[in-house]
């Protein structure tokens, strides 16, 4: 038993026993052991484990072990990630929209700004000074270059125009409208058709500036009612003309009108010729009627002779009258003379 141990053994080497040396120095440095000699205290054990992991014993600084390097590297990466995702530089033409776990919490003004690290806070930079343009020249069937609009007087016009816009309120632009660009396009088309429906074809062709301003104001009014966060910069009409089908039809109509005019002129010329001929014949008939009335018998014989000359001039035959009377009729030119009878 412990009572049987001589006192000299308990007190050997100092008040805590032992033989002195390095063990005694450690005891003096780190504290006594637990009562009863059961080993080092909990604090002593914790300190010894820390020394063994990060530096070793008291003989000076030693290089950390492999496990310590990984811990330092991980800590450095965490610090870098926090710094990279918490510090934000917002340019003068930008605004930073901050969302915390997907919910909007604020907007950052230009400058150096701080937020919670990602993925807690996320910052989306929105350029509020950039002017974007949406061309509108597609018809309902997606045919490029044709956008047919009905005018107030029932005509169809082909319009090609564009709308310029910018982001005025980043929060509304990102969260109030699901598809801002498509919404802007549809609103511009609606405003344009509304304006064209109140005007005639000729007014549309000659009033482009008025239509552009009216469409821009109406589109801005509708987008504000949707809280789209968009500012309409202007509308530009590039083309305003009749559709290609109407142009081709107009060309066909013009060609047909030209043909009709040529036919009318030909008919009028022919009618003039016939009228002139008829008037000349009527005048001749009137003159001949005066002669006939003065001497009917002579006139009838003269008519008979003239008619026979016209008829026989086209014939190559010789006519023999009855009663053995053979008058001599000169054959037409080109007909061989009859052979004279032998004496």
Coordinates of N, CA and C in Angstrom, one line a residue, residues 56-221:
X56 N 4.6 20.2 -32.5 CA 5.5 19.3 -31.8 C 5.8 19.8 -30.4
X57 N 6.9 19.4 -29.9 CA 7.2 19.8 -28.5 C 7.8 21.1 -28.3
X58 N 8.4 21.4 -27.2 CA 8.9 22.7 -26.9 C 10.3 23.0 -27.5
X59 N 10.8 22.1 -28.4 CA 12.1 22.3 -28.9 C 12.2 23.2 -30.1
X60 N 11.2 24.2 -30.3 CA 11.2 25.1 -31.4 C 10.1 24.8 -32.3
X61 N 9.9 25.7 -33.4 CA 8.8 25.5 -34.3 C 9.2 24.4 -35.3
X62 N 8.2 23.6 -35.6 CA 8.3 22.5 -36.6 C 7.3 22.7 -37.7
X63 N 7.5 22.2 -38.9 CA 6.6 22.3 -40.0 C 5.3 21.6 -39.7
X64 N 4.2 22.2 -40.0 CA 2.9 21.5 -39.8 C 2.8 20.2 -40.6
X65 N 2.0 19.3 -40.1 CA 1.8 18.1 -40.8 C 0.8 18.2 -42.0
X66 N 0.6 17.2 -42.8 CA -0.3 17.2 -44.0 C -1.7 17.6 -43.6
X67 N -2.2 17.1 -42.5 CA -3.6 17.4 -42.1 C -3.7 18.9 -41.9
X68 N -2.7 19.5 -41.3 CA -2.8 21.0 -41.0 C -2.8 21.8 -42.3
X69 N -2.0 21.4 -43.3 CA -2.0 22.1 -44.6 C -3.4 22.1 -45.2
X70 N -4.1 21.0 -45.2 CA -5.4 21.0 -45.8 C -6.4 21.9 -45.1
X71 N -6.2 22.0 -43.8 CA -7.1 22.9 -43.0 C -6.8 24.3 -43.4
X72 N -5.5 24.7 -43.5 CA -5.2 26.1 -43.8 C -5.7 26.4 -45.3
X73 N -5.5 25.4 -46.2 CA -5.9 25.7 -47.6 C -7.5 25.9 -47.6
X74 N -8.2 25.0 -46.9 CA -9.6 25.1 -46.9 C -10.1 26.5 -46.3
X75 N -9.4 26.9 -45.2 CA -9.7 28.2 -44.6 C -9.5 29.3 -45.6
X76 N -8.3 29.2 -46.4 CA -8.0 30.3 -47.4 C -9.1 30.3 -48.5
X77 N -9.5 29.2 -48.9 CA -10.5 29.1 -50.0 C -11.8 29.7 -49.5
X78 N -12.2 29.4 -48.3 CA -13.4 30.0 -47.7 C -13.4 31.5 -47.6
X79 N -12.2 32.0 -47.2 CA -12.0 33.5 -47.2 C -12.1 34.1 -48.6
X80 N -11.4 33.4 -49.5 CA -11.5 34.0 -50.9 C -12.9 33.9 -51.4
X81 N -13.6 32.9 -51.2 CA -15.0 32.8 -51.7 C -15.9 33.9 -51.0
X82 N -15.7 34.1 -49.8 CA -16.5 35.2 -49.1 C -16.2 36.5 -49.7
X83 N -14.8 36.8 -49.9 CA -14.5 38.0 -50.4 C -15.0 38.2 -51.9
X84 N -14.9 37.2 -52.7 CA -15.3 37.3 -54.1 C -16.8 37.5 -54.2
X85 N -17.6 36.9 -53.4 CA -19.1 36.9 -53.5 C -19.7 37.9 -52.6
X86 N -19.0 38.6 -51.8 CA -19.5 39.6 -50.9 C -19.2 41.0 -51.3
X87 N -18.2 41.2 -52.1 CA -17.8 42.5 -52.6 C -18.2 42.7 -54.0
X88 N -18.9 43.8 -54.3 CA -19.4 44.0 -55.7 C -19.1 45.4 -56.2
X89 N -18.6 45.5 -57.4 CA -18.3 46.8 -58.0 C -19.4 47.1 -59.0
X90 N -20.2 48.1 -58.7 CA -21.3 48.5 -59.6 C -20.9 49.7 -60.4
X91 N -20.9 49.6 -61.8 CA -20.6 50.7 -62.6 C -21.6 51.8 -62.6
X92 N -21.3 52.9 -63.2 CA -22.2 54.0 -63.2 C -23.5 53.8 -63.9
X93 N -23.4 53.0 -65.0 CA -24.6 52.8 -65.8 C -25.4 51.5 -65.4
X94 N -24.9 50.9 -64.2 CA -25.5 49.7 -63.8 C -26.2 49.9 -62.4
X95 N -27.1 48.9 -62.1 CA -27.7 48.8 -60.8 C -27.6 47.3 -60.4
X96 N -27.4 47.0 -59.2 CA -27.3 45.7 -58.7 C -28.6 45.2 -58.0
X97 N -29.2 44.2 -58.5 CA -30.5 43.7 -57.9 C -30.1 42.5 -57.0
X98 N -30.3 42.7 -55.7 CA -29.9 41.7 -54.7 C -31.1 40.8 -54.3
X99 N -30.9 39.5 -54.4 CA -31.9 38.5 -53.9 C -31.3 37.7 -52.9
X100 N -32.0 37.4 -51.8 CA -31.6 36.6 -50.7 C -32.4 35.3 -50.7
X101 N -31.8 34.2 -51.0 CA -32.5 32.9 -51.2 C -33.6 33.1 -52.2
X102 N -33.4 33.9 -53.3 CA -34.3 34.0 -54.4 C -35.3 35.2 -54.2
X103 N -35.4 35.8 -53.0 CA -36.3 36.9 -52.8 C -35.6 38.2 -52.9
X104 N -36.3 39.2 -53.5 CA -35.7 40.5 -53.7 C -35.6 41.2 -52.3
X105 N -34.4 41.8 -52.1 CA -34.1 42.5 -50.8 C -33.6 43.9 -51.0
X106 N -33.2 44.2 -52.2 CA -32.7 45.6 -52.4 C -32.0 45.8 -53.7
X107 N -31.7 47.0 -54.0 CA -31.0 47.4 -55.2 C -29.7 48.2 -54.9
X108 N -28.6 47.8 -55.4 CA -27.3 48.5 -55.2 C -27.1 49.6 -56.2
X109 N -26.7 50.7 -55.6 CA -26.3 51.9 -56.5 C -24.9 51.7 -57.0
X110 N -24.4 52.6 -57.9 CA -23.1 52.5 -58.4 C -22.1 52.7 -57.3
X111 N -20.9 52.0 -57.4 CA -19.9 52.1 -56.4 C -19.5 50.7 -55.9
X112 N -18.7 50.7 -54.8 CA -18.3 49.4 -54.1 C -19.3 49.1 -53.1
X113 N -19.9 47.9 -53.2 CA -21.0 47.5 -52.3 C -20.8 46.1 -51.7
X114 N -21.4 45.9 -50.6 CA -21.2 44.7 -49.8 C -22.5 44.0 -49.6
X115 N -22.5 42.6 -49.7 CA -23.6 41.8 -49.4 C -23.2 40.5 -48.7
X116 N -24.1 39.7 -48.3 CA -23.8 38.4 -47.7 C -23.2 37.6 -48.8
X117 N -22.4 36.6 -48.5 CA -21.8 35.8 -49.5 C -22.8 34.9 -50.2
X118 N -22.4 34.5 -51.4 CA -23.3 33.5 -52.1 C -23.1 32.1 -51.5
X119 N -24.1 31.3 -51.4 CA -25.4 31.5 -52.1 C -26.5 32.1 -51.3
X120 N -26.1 32.8 -50.2 CA -27.1 33.5 -49.4 C -27.7 34.7 -50.2
X121 N -26.8 35.6 -50.6 CA -27.2 36.7 -51.5 C -26.6 36.6 -52.9
X122 N -27.4 36.9 -53.8 CA -27.0 36.9 -55.2 C -27.3 38.3 -55.8
X123 N -26.3 38.8 -56.6 CA -26.4 40.1 -57.2 C -26.5 40.0 -58.7
X124 N -27.5 40.6 -59.3 CA -27.6 40.6 -60.8 C -27.5 42.1 -61.3
X125 N -26.5 42.3 -62.1 CA -26.2 43.7 -62.6 C -27.1 43.9 -63.8
X126 N -27.7 45.1 -63.8 CA -28.6 45.5 -64.8 C -28.2 46.8 -65.4
X127 N -28.0 46.9 -66.7 CA -27.5 48.1 -67.4 C -28.8 49.0 -67.7
X128 N -28.9 50.1 -67.0 CA -30.1 50.9 -67.1 C -29.9 52.0 -68.2
X129 N -28.7 52.2 -68.7 CA -28.5 53.2 -69.8 C -28.4 52.6 -71.2
X130 N -28.4 51.3 -71.3 CA -28.3 50.7 -72.6 C -29.6 50.7 -73.3
X131 N -29.6 51.2 -74.6 CA -30.8 51.3 -75.4 C -30.9 50.1 -76.3
X132 N -31.9 49.4 -76.2 CA -32.1 48.2 -77.0 C -33.2 48.4 -78.1
X133 N -33.1 47.7 -79.1 CA -34.1 47.9 -80.3 C -34.7 46.5 -80.6
X134 N -36.0 46.6 -80.9 CA -36.7 45.4 -81.3 C -37.3 45.6 -82.7
X135 N -36.9 45.0 -83.7 CA -37.5 45.2 -85.0 C -38.8 44.4 -85.1
X136 N -39.8 45.0 -85.8 CA -41.1 44.4 -85.9 C -41.5 44.5 -87.4
X137 N -41.2 43.4 -88.1 CA -41.5 43.4 -89.6 C -42.0 42.0 -90.0
X138 N -42.5 41.2 -89.0 CA -43.0 39.9 -89.3 C -44.5 39.9 -89.2
X139 N -45.1 39.2 -90.2 CA -46.6 39.0 -90.2 C -47.1 38.0 -89.2
X140 N -48.3 37.7 -89.2 CA -48.9 36.8 -88.3 C -48.4 35.4 -88.5
X141 N -48.0 35.1 -89.8 CA -47.5 33.7 -90.1 C -46.0 33.6 -90.0
X142 N -45.3 34.7 -89.4 CA -43.9 34.6 -89.3 C -43.1 34.9 -90.6
X143 N -43.8 35.4 -91.6 CA -43.1 35.7 -92.8 C -42.3 37.0 -92.7
X144 N -41.0 36.9 -92.9 CA -40.1 38.0 -92.7 C -40.4 39.1 -93.7
X145 N -40.3 40.3 -93.3 CA -40.4 41.4 -94.2 C -41.9 41.8 -94.6
X146 N -42.8 41.2 -93.9 CA -44.2 41.6 -94.2 C -45.0 41.6 -92.9
X147 N -45.6 42.8 -92.7 CA -46.4 43.0 -91.5 C -47.7 43.8 -91.9
X148 N -48.7 43.1 -92.2 CA -49.9 43.7 -92.8 C -50.8 44.2 -91.7
X149 N -51.2 45.5 -91.9 CA -52.1 46.2 -91.0 C -53.2 46.8 -91.7
X150 N -54.4 46.7 -91.2 CA -55.6 47.2 -91.8 C -55.8 48.7 -91.4
X151 N -56.0 49.6 -92.4 CA -56.2 51.0 -92.2 C -57.7 51.3 -92.0
X152 N -58.0 52.5 -91.6 CA -59.3 52.9 -91.3 C -60.3 52.9 -92.5
X153 N -59.7 53.1 -93.7 CA -60.6 53.1 -94.9 C -60.6 51.7 -95.6
X154 N -60.2 50.7 -94.9 CA -60.4 49.3 -95.4 C -59.2 48.8 -96.3
X155 N -58.2 49.6 -96.4 CA -57.0 49.2 -97.2 C -56.0 48.4 -96.3
X156 N -55.1 47.7 -96.9 CA -54.1 47.0 -96.2 C -52.8 47.6 -96.5
X157 N -52.0 47.8 -95.5 CA -50.6 48.4 -95.6 C -49.6 47.5 -95.0
X158 N -48.4 47.5 -95.6 CA -47.3 46.7 -95.1 C -46.4 47.6 -94.3
X159 N -46.2 47.4 -93.0 CA -45.4 48.3 -92.1 C -44.2 47.5 -91.6
X160 N -43.1 48.1 -91.6 CA -41.9 47.6 -91.0 C -41.4 48.8 -90.1
X161 N -41.3 48.5 -88.8 CA -40.9 49.5 -87.8 C -40.1 48.9 -86.7
X162 N -39.6 49.7 -85.8 CA -38.8 49.2 -84.7 C -39.1 50.1 -83.5
X163 N -38.9 49.5 -82.3 CA -39.1 50.2 -81.1 C -37.9 50.1 -80.2
X164 N -37.5 51.3 -79.7 CA -36.3 51.4 -78.9 C -36.7 51.6 -77.4
X165 N -36.0 50.9 -76.5 CA -36.3 50.9 -75.1 C -35.1 50.7 -74.2
X166 N -35.3 51.0 -72.9 CA -34.2 50.8 -71.9 C -34.9 50.4 -70.6
X167 N -34.1 49.9 -69.7 CA -34.6 49.4 -68.4 C -34.6 50.6 -67.4
X168 N -35.7 51.0 -67.0 CA -35.9 52.1 -66.1 C -35.8 51.7 -64.6
X169 N -36.5 50.6 -64.3 CA -36.6 50.1 -62.9 C -36.2 48.7 -62.9
X170 N -34.9 48.4 -62.5 CA -34.4 47.0 -62.5 C -35.3 46.0 -61.8
X171 N -35.8 46.4 -60.6 CA -36.6 45.5 -59.8 C -37.9 45.1 -60.6
X172 N -38.6 46.0 -61.1 CA -39.8 45.7 -61.9 C -39.5 44.9 -63.1
X173 N -38.4 45.3 -63.8 CA -38.0 44.6 -65.1 C -37.8 43.1 -64.8
X174 N -37.2 42.8 -63.7 CA -36.8 41.4 -63.4 C -37.9 40.6 -62.8
X175 N -38.8 41.2 -62.1 CA -39.8 40.4 -61.3 C -41.2 40.6 -61.7
X176 N -41.6 41.7 -62.4 CA -43.0 42.0 -62.6 C -43.5 41.3 -63.9
X177 N -42.7 41.2 -64.9 CA -43.1 40.7 -66.2 C -42.2 39.4 -66.5
X178 N -42.9 38.4 -66.9 CA -42.1 37.1 -67.2 C -41.2 37.2 -68.4
X179 N -41.7 37.8 -69.5 CA -40.9 37.9 -70.7 C -40.9 39.4 -71.2
X180 N -40.1 40.2 -70.7 CA -40.2 41.7 -71.0 C -40.1 42.0 -72.5
X181 N -39.1 41.4 -73.2 CA -38.9 41.7 -74.6 C -40.1 41.3 -75.4
X182 N -40.7 40.2 -75.2 CA -41.8 39.8 -76.0 C -43.0 40.6 -75.6
X183 N -43.1 41.0 -74.3 CA -44.2 41.9 -73.9 C -44.1 43.3 -74.6
X184 N -42.9 43.8 -74.7 CA -42.7 45.1 -75.3 C -43.1 45.0 -76.8
X185 N -42.7 43.9 -77.5 CA -43.1 43.7 -78.9 C -44.6 43.7 -79.1
X186 N -45.3 42.9 -78.3 CA -46.7 42.8 -78.4 C -47.4 44.1 -78.1
X187 N -46.9 44.8 -77.1 CA -47.5 46.1 -76.8 C -47.3 47.1 -77.9
X188 N -46.2 47.1 -78.5 CA -45.9 48.0 -79.7 C -46.8 47.7 -80.9
X189 N -47.0 46.4 -81.1 CA -47.8 46.0 -82.2 C -49.3 46.4 -82.0
X190 N -49.7 46.2 -80.7 CA -51.1 46.6 -80.4 C -51.3 48.1 -80.6
X191 N -50.3 48.9 -80.1 CA -50.4 50.3 -80.2 C -50.4 50.8 -81.6
X192 N -49.6 50.1 -82.5 CA -49.5 50.5 -83.9 C -50.8 50.2 -84.6
X193 N -51.3 49.1 -84.4 CA -52.6 48.7 -85.1 C -53.7 49.6 -84.6
X194 N -53.7 50.0 -83.4 CA -54.7 50.9 -82.9 C -54.6 52.3 -83.6
X195 N -53.4 52.8 -83.8 CA -53.2 54.1 -84.4 C -53.6 54.0 -85.9
X196 N -53.2 52.9 -86.6 CA -53.4 52.8 -88.0 C -54.9 52.6 -88.3
X197 N -55.6 52.0 -87.4 CA -57.1 51.7 -87.6 C -57.9 53.0 -87.6
X198 N -57.3 54.1 -87.1 CA -58.0 55.4 -87.1 C -57.6 56.3 -88.3
X199 N -56.8 55.8 -89.2 CA -56.3 56.7 -90.3 C -56.5 56.0 -91.6
X200 N -56.6 56.8 -92.7 CA -56.7 56.2 -94.0 C -55.3 55.8 -94.5
X201 N -55.3 55.2 -95.7 CA -54.1 54.7 -96.3 C -53.2 55.9 -96.6
X202 N -53.8 57.0 -97.2 CA -53.0 58.2 -97.6 C -52.4 58.9 -96.3
X203 N -53.2 58.9 -95.2 CA -52.8 59.6 -94.0 C -51.6 58.8 -93.4
X204 N -51.6 57.5 -93.5 CA -50.5 56.7 -93.0 C -49.3 57.0 -93.7
X205 N -49.4 57.0 -95.1 CA -48.2 57.3 -95.9 C -47.6 58.7 -95.6
X206 N -48.4 59.7 -95.4 CA -47.9 61.0 -95.2 C -47.8 61.4 -93.7
X207 N -48.2 60.6 -92.7 CA -48.2 61.1 -91.3 C -47.4 60.1 -90.5
X208 N -46.2 59.7 -90.9 CA -45.3 58.8 -90.2 C -44.9 59.4 -88.8
X209 N -44.5 60.7 -88.8 CA -44.0 61.3 -87.6 C -45.1 61.3 -86.5
X210 N -46.3 61.6 -86.9 CA -47.4 61.7 -85.9 C -47.7 60.3 -85.4
X211 N -47.6 59.3 -86.2 CA -47.9 57.9 -85.8 C -46.8 57.4 -84.9
X212 N -45.6 57.7 -85.1 CA -44.5 57.3 -84.3 C -44.6 57.8 -82.9
X213 N -44.9 59.1 -82.7 CA -45.1 59.6 -81.4 C -46.3 59.1 -80.7
X214 N -47.4 58.9 -81.4 CA -48.6 58.3 -80.8 C -48.4 56.9 -80.3
X215 N -47.7 56.1 -81.1 CA -47.5 54.7 -80.7 C -46.5 54.6 -79.5
X216 N -45.5 55.5 -79.5 CA -44.6 55.5 -78.4 C -45.3 55.9 -77.1
X217 N -46.1 56.9 -77.1 CA -46.9 57.3 -75.9 C -47.8 56.2 -75.4
X218 N -48.5 55.6 -76.4 CA -49.5 54.5 -76.0 C -48.8 53.3 -75.5
X219 N -47.7 52.9 -76.1 CA -46.9 51.8 -75.6 C -46.4 52.0 -74.2
X220 N -45.9 53.2 -73.9 CA -45.4 53.6 -72.6 C -46.5 53.5 -71.5
X221 N -47.7 54.0 -71.9 CA -48.8 53.9 -71.0 C -49.2 52.5 -70.7

